[in-house]
mmCIF file of C-alpha atoms in Angstrom:
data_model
loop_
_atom_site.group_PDB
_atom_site.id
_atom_site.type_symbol
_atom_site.label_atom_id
_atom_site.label_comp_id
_atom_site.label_asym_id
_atom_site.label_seq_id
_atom_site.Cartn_x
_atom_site.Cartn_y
_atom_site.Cartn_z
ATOM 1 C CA UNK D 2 57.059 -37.702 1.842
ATOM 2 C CA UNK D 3 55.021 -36.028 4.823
ATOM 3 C CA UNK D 4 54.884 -37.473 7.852
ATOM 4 C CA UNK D 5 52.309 -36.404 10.757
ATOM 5 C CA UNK D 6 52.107 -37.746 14.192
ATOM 6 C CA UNK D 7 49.374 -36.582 16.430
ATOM 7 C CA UNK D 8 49.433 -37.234 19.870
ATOM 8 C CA UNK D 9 47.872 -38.281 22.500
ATOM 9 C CA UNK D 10 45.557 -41.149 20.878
ATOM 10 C CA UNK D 11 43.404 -40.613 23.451
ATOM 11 C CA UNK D 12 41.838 -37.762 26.077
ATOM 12 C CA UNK D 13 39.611 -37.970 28.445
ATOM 13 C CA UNK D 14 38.209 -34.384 29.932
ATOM 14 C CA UNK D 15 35.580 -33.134 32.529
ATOM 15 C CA UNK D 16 33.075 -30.921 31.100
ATOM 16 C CA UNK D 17 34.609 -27.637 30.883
ATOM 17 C CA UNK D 18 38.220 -28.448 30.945
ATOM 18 C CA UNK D 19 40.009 -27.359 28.074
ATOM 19 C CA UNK D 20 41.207 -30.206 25.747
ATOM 20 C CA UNK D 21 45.213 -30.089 23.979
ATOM 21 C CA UNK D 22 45.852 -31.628 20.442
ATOM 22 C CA UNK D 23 49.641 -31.757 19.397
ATOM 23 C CA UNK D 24 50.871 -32.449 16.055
ATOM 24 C CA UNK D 25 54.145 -32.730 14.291
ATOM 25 C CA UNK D 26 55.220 -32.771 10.744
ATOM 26 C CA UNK D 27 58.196 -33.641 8.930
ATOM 27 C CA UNK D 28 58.029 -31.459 5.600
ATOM 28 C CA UNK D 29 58.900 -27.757 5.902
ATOM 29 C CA UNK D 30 57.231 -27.252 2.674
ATOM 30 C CA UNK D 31 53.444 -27.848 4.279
ATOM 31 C CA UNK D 32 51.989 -24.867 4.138
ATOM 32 C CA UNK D 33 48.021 -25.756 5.307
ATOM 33 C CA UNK D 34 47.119 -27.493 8.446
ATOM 34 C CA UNK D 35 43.478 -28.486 8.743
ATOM 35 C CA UNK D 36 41.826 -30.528 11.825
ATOM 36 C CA UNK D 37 39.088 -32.151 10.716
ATOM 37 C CA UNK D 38 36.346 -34.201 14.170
ATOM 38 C CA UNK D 39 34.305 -37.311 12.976
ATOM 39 C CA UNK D 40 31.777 -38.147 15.335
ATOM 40 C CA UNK D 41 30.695 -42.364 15.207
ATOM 41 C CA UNK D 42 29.484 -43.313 11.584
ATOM 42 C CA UNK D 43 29.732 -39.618 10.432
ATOM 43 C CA UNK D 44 32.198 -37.960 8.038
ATOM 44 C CA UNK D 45 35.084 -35.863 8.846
ATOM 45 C CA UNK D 46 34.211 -32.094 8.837
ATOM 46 C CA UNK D 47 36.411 -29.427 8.811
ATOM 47 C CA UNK D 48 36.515 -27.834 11.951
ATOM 48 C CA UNK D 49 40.043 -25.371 11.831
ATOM 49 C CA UNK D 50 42.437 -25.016 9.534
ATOM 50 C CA UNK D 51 45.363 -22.535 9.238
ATOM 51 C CA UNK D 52 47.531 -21.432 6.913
ATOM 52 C CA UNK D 53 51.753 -20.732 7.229
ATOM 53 C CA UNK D 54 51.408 -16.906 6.938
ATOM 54 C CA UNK D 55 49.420 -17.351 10.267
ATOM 55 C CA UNK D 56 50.782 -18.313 14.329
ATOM 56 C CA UNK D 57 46.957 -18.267 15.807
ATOM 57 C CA UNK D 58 43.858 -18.864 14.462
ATOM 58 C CA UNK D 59 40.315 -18.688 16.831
ATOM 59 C CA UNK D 60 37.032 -19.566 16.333
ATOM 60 C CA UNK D 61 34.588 -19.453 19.403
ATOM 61 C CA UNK D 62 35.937 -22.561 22.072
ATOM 62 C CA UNK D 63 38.338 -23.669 19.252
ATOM 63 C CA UNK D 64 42.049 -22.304 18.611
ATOM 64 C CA UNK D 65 44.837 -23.389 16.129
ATOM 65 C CA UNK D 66 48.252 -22.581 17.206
ATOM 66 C CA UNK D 67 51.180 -23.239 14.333
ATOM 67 C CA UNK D 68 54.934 -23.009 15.059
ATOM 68 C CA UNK D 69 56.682 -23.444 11.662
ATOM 69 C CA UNK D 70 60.028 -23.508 13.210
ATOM 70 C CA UNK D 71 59.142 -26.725 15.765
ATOM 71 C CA UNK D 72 57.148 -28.316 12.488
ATOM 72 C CA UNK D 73 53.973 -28.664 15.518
ATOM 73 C CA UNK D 74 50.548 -27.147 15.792
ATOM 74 C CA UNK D 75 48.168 -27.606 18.158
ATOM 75 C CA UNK D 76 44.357 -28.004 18.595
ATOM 76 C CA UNK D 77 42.699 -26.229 21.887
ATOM 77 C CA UNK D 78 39.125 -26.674 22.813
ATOM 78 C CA UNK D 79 38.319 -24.700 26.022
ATOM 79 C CA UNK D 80 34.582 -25.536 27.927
ATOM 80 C CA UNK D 81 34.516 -28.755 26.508
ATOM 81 C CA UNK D 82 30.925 -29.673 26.434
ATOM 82 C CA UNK D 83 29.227 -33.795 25.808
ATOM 83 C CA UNK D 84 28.717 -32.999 21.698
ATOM 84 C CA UNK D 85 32.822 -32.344 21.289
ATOM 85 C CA UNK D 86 33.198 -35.974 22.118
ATOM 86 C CA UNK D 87 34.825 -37.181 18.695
ATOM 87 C CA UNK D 88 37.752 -38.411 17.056
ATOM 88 C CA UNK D 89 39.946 -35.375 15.704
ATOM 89 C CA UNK D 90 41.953 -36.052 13.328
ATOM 90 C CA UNK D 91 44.745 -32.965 12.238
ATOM 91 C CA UNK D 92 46.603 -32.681 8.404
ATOM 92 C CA UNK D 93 49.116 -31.297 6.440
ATOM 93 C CA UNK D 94 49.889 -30.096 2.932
ATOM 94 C CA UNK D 95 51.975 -29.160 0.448
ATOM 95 C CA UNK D 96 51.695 -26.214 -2.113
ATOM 96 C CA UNK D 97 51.439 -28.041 -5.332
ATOM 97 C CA UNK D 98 50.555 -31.329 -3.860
ATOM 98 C CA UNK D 99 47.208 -31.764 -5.924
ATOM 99 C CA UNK D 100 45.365 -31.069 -2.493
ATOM 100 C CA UNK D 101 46.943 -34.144 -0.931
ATOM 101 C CA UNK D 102 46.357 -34.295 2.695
ATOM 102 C CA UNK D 103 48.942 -36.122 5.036
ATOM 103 C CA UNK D 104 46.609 -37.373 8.283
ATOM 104 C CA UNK D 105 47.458 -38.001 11.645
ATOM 105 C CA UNK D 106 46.874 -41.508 13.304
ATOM 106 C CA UNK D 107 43.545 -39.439 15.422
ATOM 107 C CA UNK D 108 42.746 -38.473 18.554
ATOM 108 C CA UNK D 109 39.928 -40.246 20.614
ATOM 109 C CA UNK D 110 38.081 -37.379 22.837
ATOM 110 C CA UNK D 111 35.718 -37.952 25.193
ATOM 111 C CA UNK D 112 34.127 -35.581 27.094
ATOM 112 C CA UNK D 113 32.252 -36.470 30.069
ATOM 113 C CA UNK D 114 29.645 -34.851 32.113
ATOM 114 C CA UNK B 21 24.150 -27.260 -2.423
ATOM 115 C CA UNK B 22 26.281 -27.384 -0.316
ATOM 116 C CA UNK B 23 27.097 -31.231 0.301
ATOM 117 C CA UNK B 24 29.244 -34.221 -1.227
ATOM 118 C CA UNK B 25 26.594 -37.440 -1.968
ATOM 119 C CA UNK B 26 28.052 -40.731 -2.280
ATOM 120 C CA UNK B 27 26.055 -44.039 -2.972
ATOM 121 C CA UNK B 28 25.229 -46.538 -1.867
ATOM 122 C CA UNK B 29 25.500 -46.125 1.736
ATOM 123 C CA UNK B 30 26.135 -49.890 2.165
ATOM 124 C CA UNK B 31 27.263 -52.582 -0.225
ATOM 125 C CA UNK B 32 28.144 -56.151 0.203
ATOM 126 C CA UNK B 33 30.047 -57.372 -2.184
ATOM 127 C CA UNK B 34 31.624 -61.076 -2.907
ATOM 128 C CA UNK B 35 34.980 -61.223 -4.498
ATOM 129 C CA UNK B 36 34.264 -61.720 -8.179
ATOM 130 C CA UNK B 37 31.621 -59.171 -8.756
ATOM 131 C CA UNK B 38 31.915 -56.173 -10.250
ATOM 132 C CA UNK B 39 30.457 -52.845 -8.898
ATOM 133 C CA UNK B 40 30.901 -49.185 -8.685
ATOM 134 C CA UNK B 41 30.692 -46.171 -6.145
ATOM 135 C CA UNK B 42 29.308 -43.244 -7.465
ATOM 136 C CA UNK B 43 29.542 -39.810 -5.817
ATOM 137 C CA UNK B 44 28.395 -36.338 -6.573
ATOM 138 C CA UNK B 45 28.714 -32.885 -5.420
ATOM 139 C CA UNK B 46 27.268 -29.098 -7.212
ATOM 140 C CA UNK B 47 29.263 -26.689 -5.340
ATOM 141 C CA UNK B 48 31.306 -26.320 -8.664
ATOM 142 C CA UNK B 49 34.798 -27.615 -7.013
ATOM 143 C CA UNK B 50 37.550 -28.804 -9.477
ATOM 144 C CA UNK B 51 39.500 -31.349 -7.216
ATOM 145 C CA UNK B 52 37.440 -34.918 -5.972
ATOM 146 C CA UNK B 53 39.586 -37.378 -4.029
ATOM 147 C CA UNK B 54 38.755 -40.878 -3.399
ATOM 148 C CA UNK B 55 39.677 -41.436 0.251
ATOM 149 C CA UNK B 56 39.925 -45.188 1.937
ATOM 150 C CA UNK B 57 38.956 -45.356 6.069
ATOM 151 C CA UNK B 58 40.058 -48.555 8.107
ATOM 152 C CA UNK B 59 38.072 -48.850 11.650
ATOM 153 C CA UNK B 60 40.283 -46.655 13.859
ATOM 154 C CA UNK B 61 41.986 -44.821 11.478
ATOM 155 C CA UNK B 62 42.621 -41.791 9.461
ATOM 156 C CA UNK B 63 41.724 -41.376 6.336
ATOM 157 C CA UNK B 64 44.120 -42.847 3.840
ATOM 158 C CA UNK B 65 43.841 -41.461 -0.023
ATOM 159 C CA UNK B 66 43.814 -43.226 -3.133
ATOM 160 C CA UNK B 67 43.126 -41.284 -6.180
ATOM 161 C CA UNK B 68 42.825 -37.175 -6.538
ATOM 162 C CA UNK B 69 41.050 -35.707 -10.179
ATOM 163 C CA UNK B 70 42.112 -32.175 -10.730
ATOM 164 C CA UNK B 71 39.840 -30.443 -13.499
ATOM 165 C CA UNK B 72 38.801 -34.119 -14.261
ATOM 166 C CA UNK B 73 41.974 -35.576 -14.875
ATOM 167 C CA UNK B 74 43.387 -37.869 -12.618
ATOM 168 C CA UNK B 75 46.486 -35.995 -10.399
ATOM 169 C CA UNK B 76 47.257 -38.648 -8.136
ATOM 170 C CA UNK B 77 47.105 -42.680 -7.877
ATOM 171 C CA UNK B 78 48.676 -43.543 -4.355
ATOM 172 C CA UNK B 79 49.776 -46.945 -6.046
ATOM 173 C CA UNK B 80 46.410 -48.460 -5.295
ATOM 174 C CA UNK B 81 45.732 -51.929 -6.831
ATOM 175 C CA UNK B 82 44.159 -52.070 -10.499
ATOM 176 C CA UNK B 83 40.932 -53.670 -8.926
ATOM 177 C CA UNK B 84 40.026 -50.115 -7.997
ATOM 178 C CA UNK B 85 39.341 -48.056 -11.343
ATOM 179 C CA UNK B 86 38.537 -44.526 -10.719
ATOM 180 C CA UNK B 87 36.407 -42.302 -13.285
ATOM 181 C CA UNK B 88 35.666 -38.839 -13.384
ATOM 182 C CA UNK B 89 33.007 -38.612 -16.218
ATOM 183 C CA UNK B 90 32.461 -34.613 -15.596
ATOM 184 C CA UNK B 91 33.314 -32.096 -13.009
ATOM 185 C CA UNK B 92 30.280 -32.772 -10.551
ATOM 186 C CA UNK B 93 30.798 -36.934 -10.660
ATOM 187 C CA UNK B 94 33.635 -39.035 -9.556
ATOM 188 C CA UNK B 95 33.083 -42.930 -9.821
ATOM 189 C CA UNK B 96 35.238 -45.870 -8.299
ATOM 190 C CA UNK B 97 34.836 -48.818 -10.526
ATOM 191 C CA UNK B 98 35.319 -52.101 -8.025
ATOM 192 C CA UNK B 99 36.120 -55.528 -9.523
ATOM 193 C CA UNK B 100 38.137 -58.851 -8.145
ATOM 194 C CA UNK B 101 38.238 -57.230 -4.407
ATOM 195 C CA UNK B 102 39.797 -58.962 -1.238
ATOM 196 C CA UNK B 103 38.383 -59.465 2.032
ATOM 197 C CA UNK B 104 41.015 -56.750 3.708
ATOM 198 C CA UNK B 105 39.223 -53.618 0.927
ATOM 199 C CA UNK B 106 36.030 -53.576 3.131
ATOM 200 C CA UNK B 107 36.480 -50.157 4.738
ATOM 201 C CA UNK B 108 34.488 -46.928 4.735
ATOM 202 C CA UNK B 109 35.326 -45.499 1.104
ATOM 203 C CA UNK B 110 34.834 -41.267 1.398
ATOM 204 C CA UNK B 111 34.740 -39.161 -1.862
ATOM 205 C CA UNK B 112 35.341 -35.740 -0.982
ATOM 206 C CA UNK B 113 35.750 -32.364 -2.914
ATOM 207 C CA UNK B 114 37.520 -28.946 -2.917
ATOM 208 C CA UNK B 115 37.688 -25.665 -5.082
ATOM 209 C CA UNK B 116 40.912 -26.572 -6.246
ATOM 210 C CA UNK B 117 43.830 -28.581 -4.433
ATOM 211 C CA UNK B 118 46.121 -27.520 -2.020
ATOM 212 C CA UNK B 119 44.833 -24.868 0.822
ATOM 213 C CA UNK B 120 41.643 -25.441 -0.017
ATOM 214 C CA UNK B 121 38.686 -26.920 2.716
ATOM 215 C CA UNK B 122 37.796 -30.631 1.793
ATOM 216 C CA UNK B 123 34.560 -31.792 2.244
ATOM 217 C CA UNK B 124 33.562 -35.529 2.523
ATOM 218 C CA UNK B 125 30.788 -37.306 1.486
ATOM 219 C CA UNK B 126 29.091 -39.632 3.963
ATOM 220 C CA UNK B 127 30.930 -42.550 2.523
ATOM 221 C CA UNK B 128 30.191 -45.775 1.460
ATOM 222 C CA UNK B 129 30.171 -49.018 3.407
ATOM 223 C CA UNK B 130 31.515 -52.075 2.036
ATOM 224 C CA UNK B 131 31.860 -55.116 2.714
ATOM 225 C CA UNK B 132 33.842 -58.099 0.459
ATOM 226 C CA UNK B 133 32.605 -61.513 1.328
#
């Protein structure tokens, strides 16, 4: 089955840095690559996600960068701010998988002022 | 409506009662997934209903019974737990499966005494 590995665990940043995310899977049939942040005692929410067809995906401070060939995509947040403090998880899937997603272990992000 | 309900927020349970997680959503998705969060880490899926008919069982013990009575309801039927099942238990839905945004219910807290 999928595997995903997600590294670093943790990452600490000064307010405004930018903030890296790597991820690695095992299955060259994943074809959808969401990150999801959960803040303390909240539920994951989608934050990113990106498709195969697709090398770059942006959204305001918040890029997705996918390299099918490696198997690795990575999460960038640039002007980190206080609130992005969270853990971020990233995710693959199949095509035809029923939806199922294949998490990484997390990443532990703190942000400080 | 555009959110995934799950109740209770919190249940204590001891280890030979019998008690069920209900959770809701009216966005009109056809996949629900039953999703299982340790302290720490990602989360880790149990059962998938696709068009209310159960897609995956990640060979989870027969103490958890899910149910998906309709298309906006997905249950999880708890009897004979162990200590090591208290965990954060997320429902979450999508439009269909694969390549499709998931979005997670608050969860439910429980503890087995």
């Amino acid at each position: 089955g999928e595997n995903v590995e997600q590294h670093p665990s943790t990452l600490s940043v000064q307010e405004g840095d930018s903030a890296v995310i790597k991820c690695t899977y095992s299955d060259s049939a994943s074809n959808y690559f969401p990150w999801y942040k959960q803040e303390l005692g909240k539920r994951p929410q989608l934050i990113i996600d990106i498709r195969s067809n697709v090398g770059e995906k942006k959204d305001q401070r918040i890029a997705v960068t996918l390299n099918k060939t490696a198997k690795h995509f990575s999460l960038h947040i640039t002007e980190t701010q206080p609130e992005d403090s969270a853990v971020y998880f990233c995710a693959a899937s199949m095509a035809d998988s029923w939806g199922k997603l294949q998490f990484g272990a997390g990443t532990q992000v703190v942000v400080t002022p | 409506d555009t959110e995934v309900t799950q109740t209770p927020k919190h249940l204590v349970m001891g280890m030979t009662n019998k008690k069920s997680l209900k959770c809701e959503q009216h966005m009109g998705h056809r996949a629900m997934y039953w999703y299982k969060q340790k302290a720490k880490k990602p989360p880790e899926l149990m059962f998938v209903y696709s068009y209310e008919k159960l897609s995956i069982n990640e060979s989870v013990p027969s103490r958890f019974s899910p149910e998906c009575p309709n298309s906006s309801l997905l249950n999880l039927h708890l009897h004979a737990l162990q200590p090591e099942d208290s965990a954060l238990y997320l429902c979450a839905s999508s439009q269909r499966g694969s390549g499709n945004e998931q979005f997670f219910g608050p969860g439910t807290r429980l503890t087995v005494l």
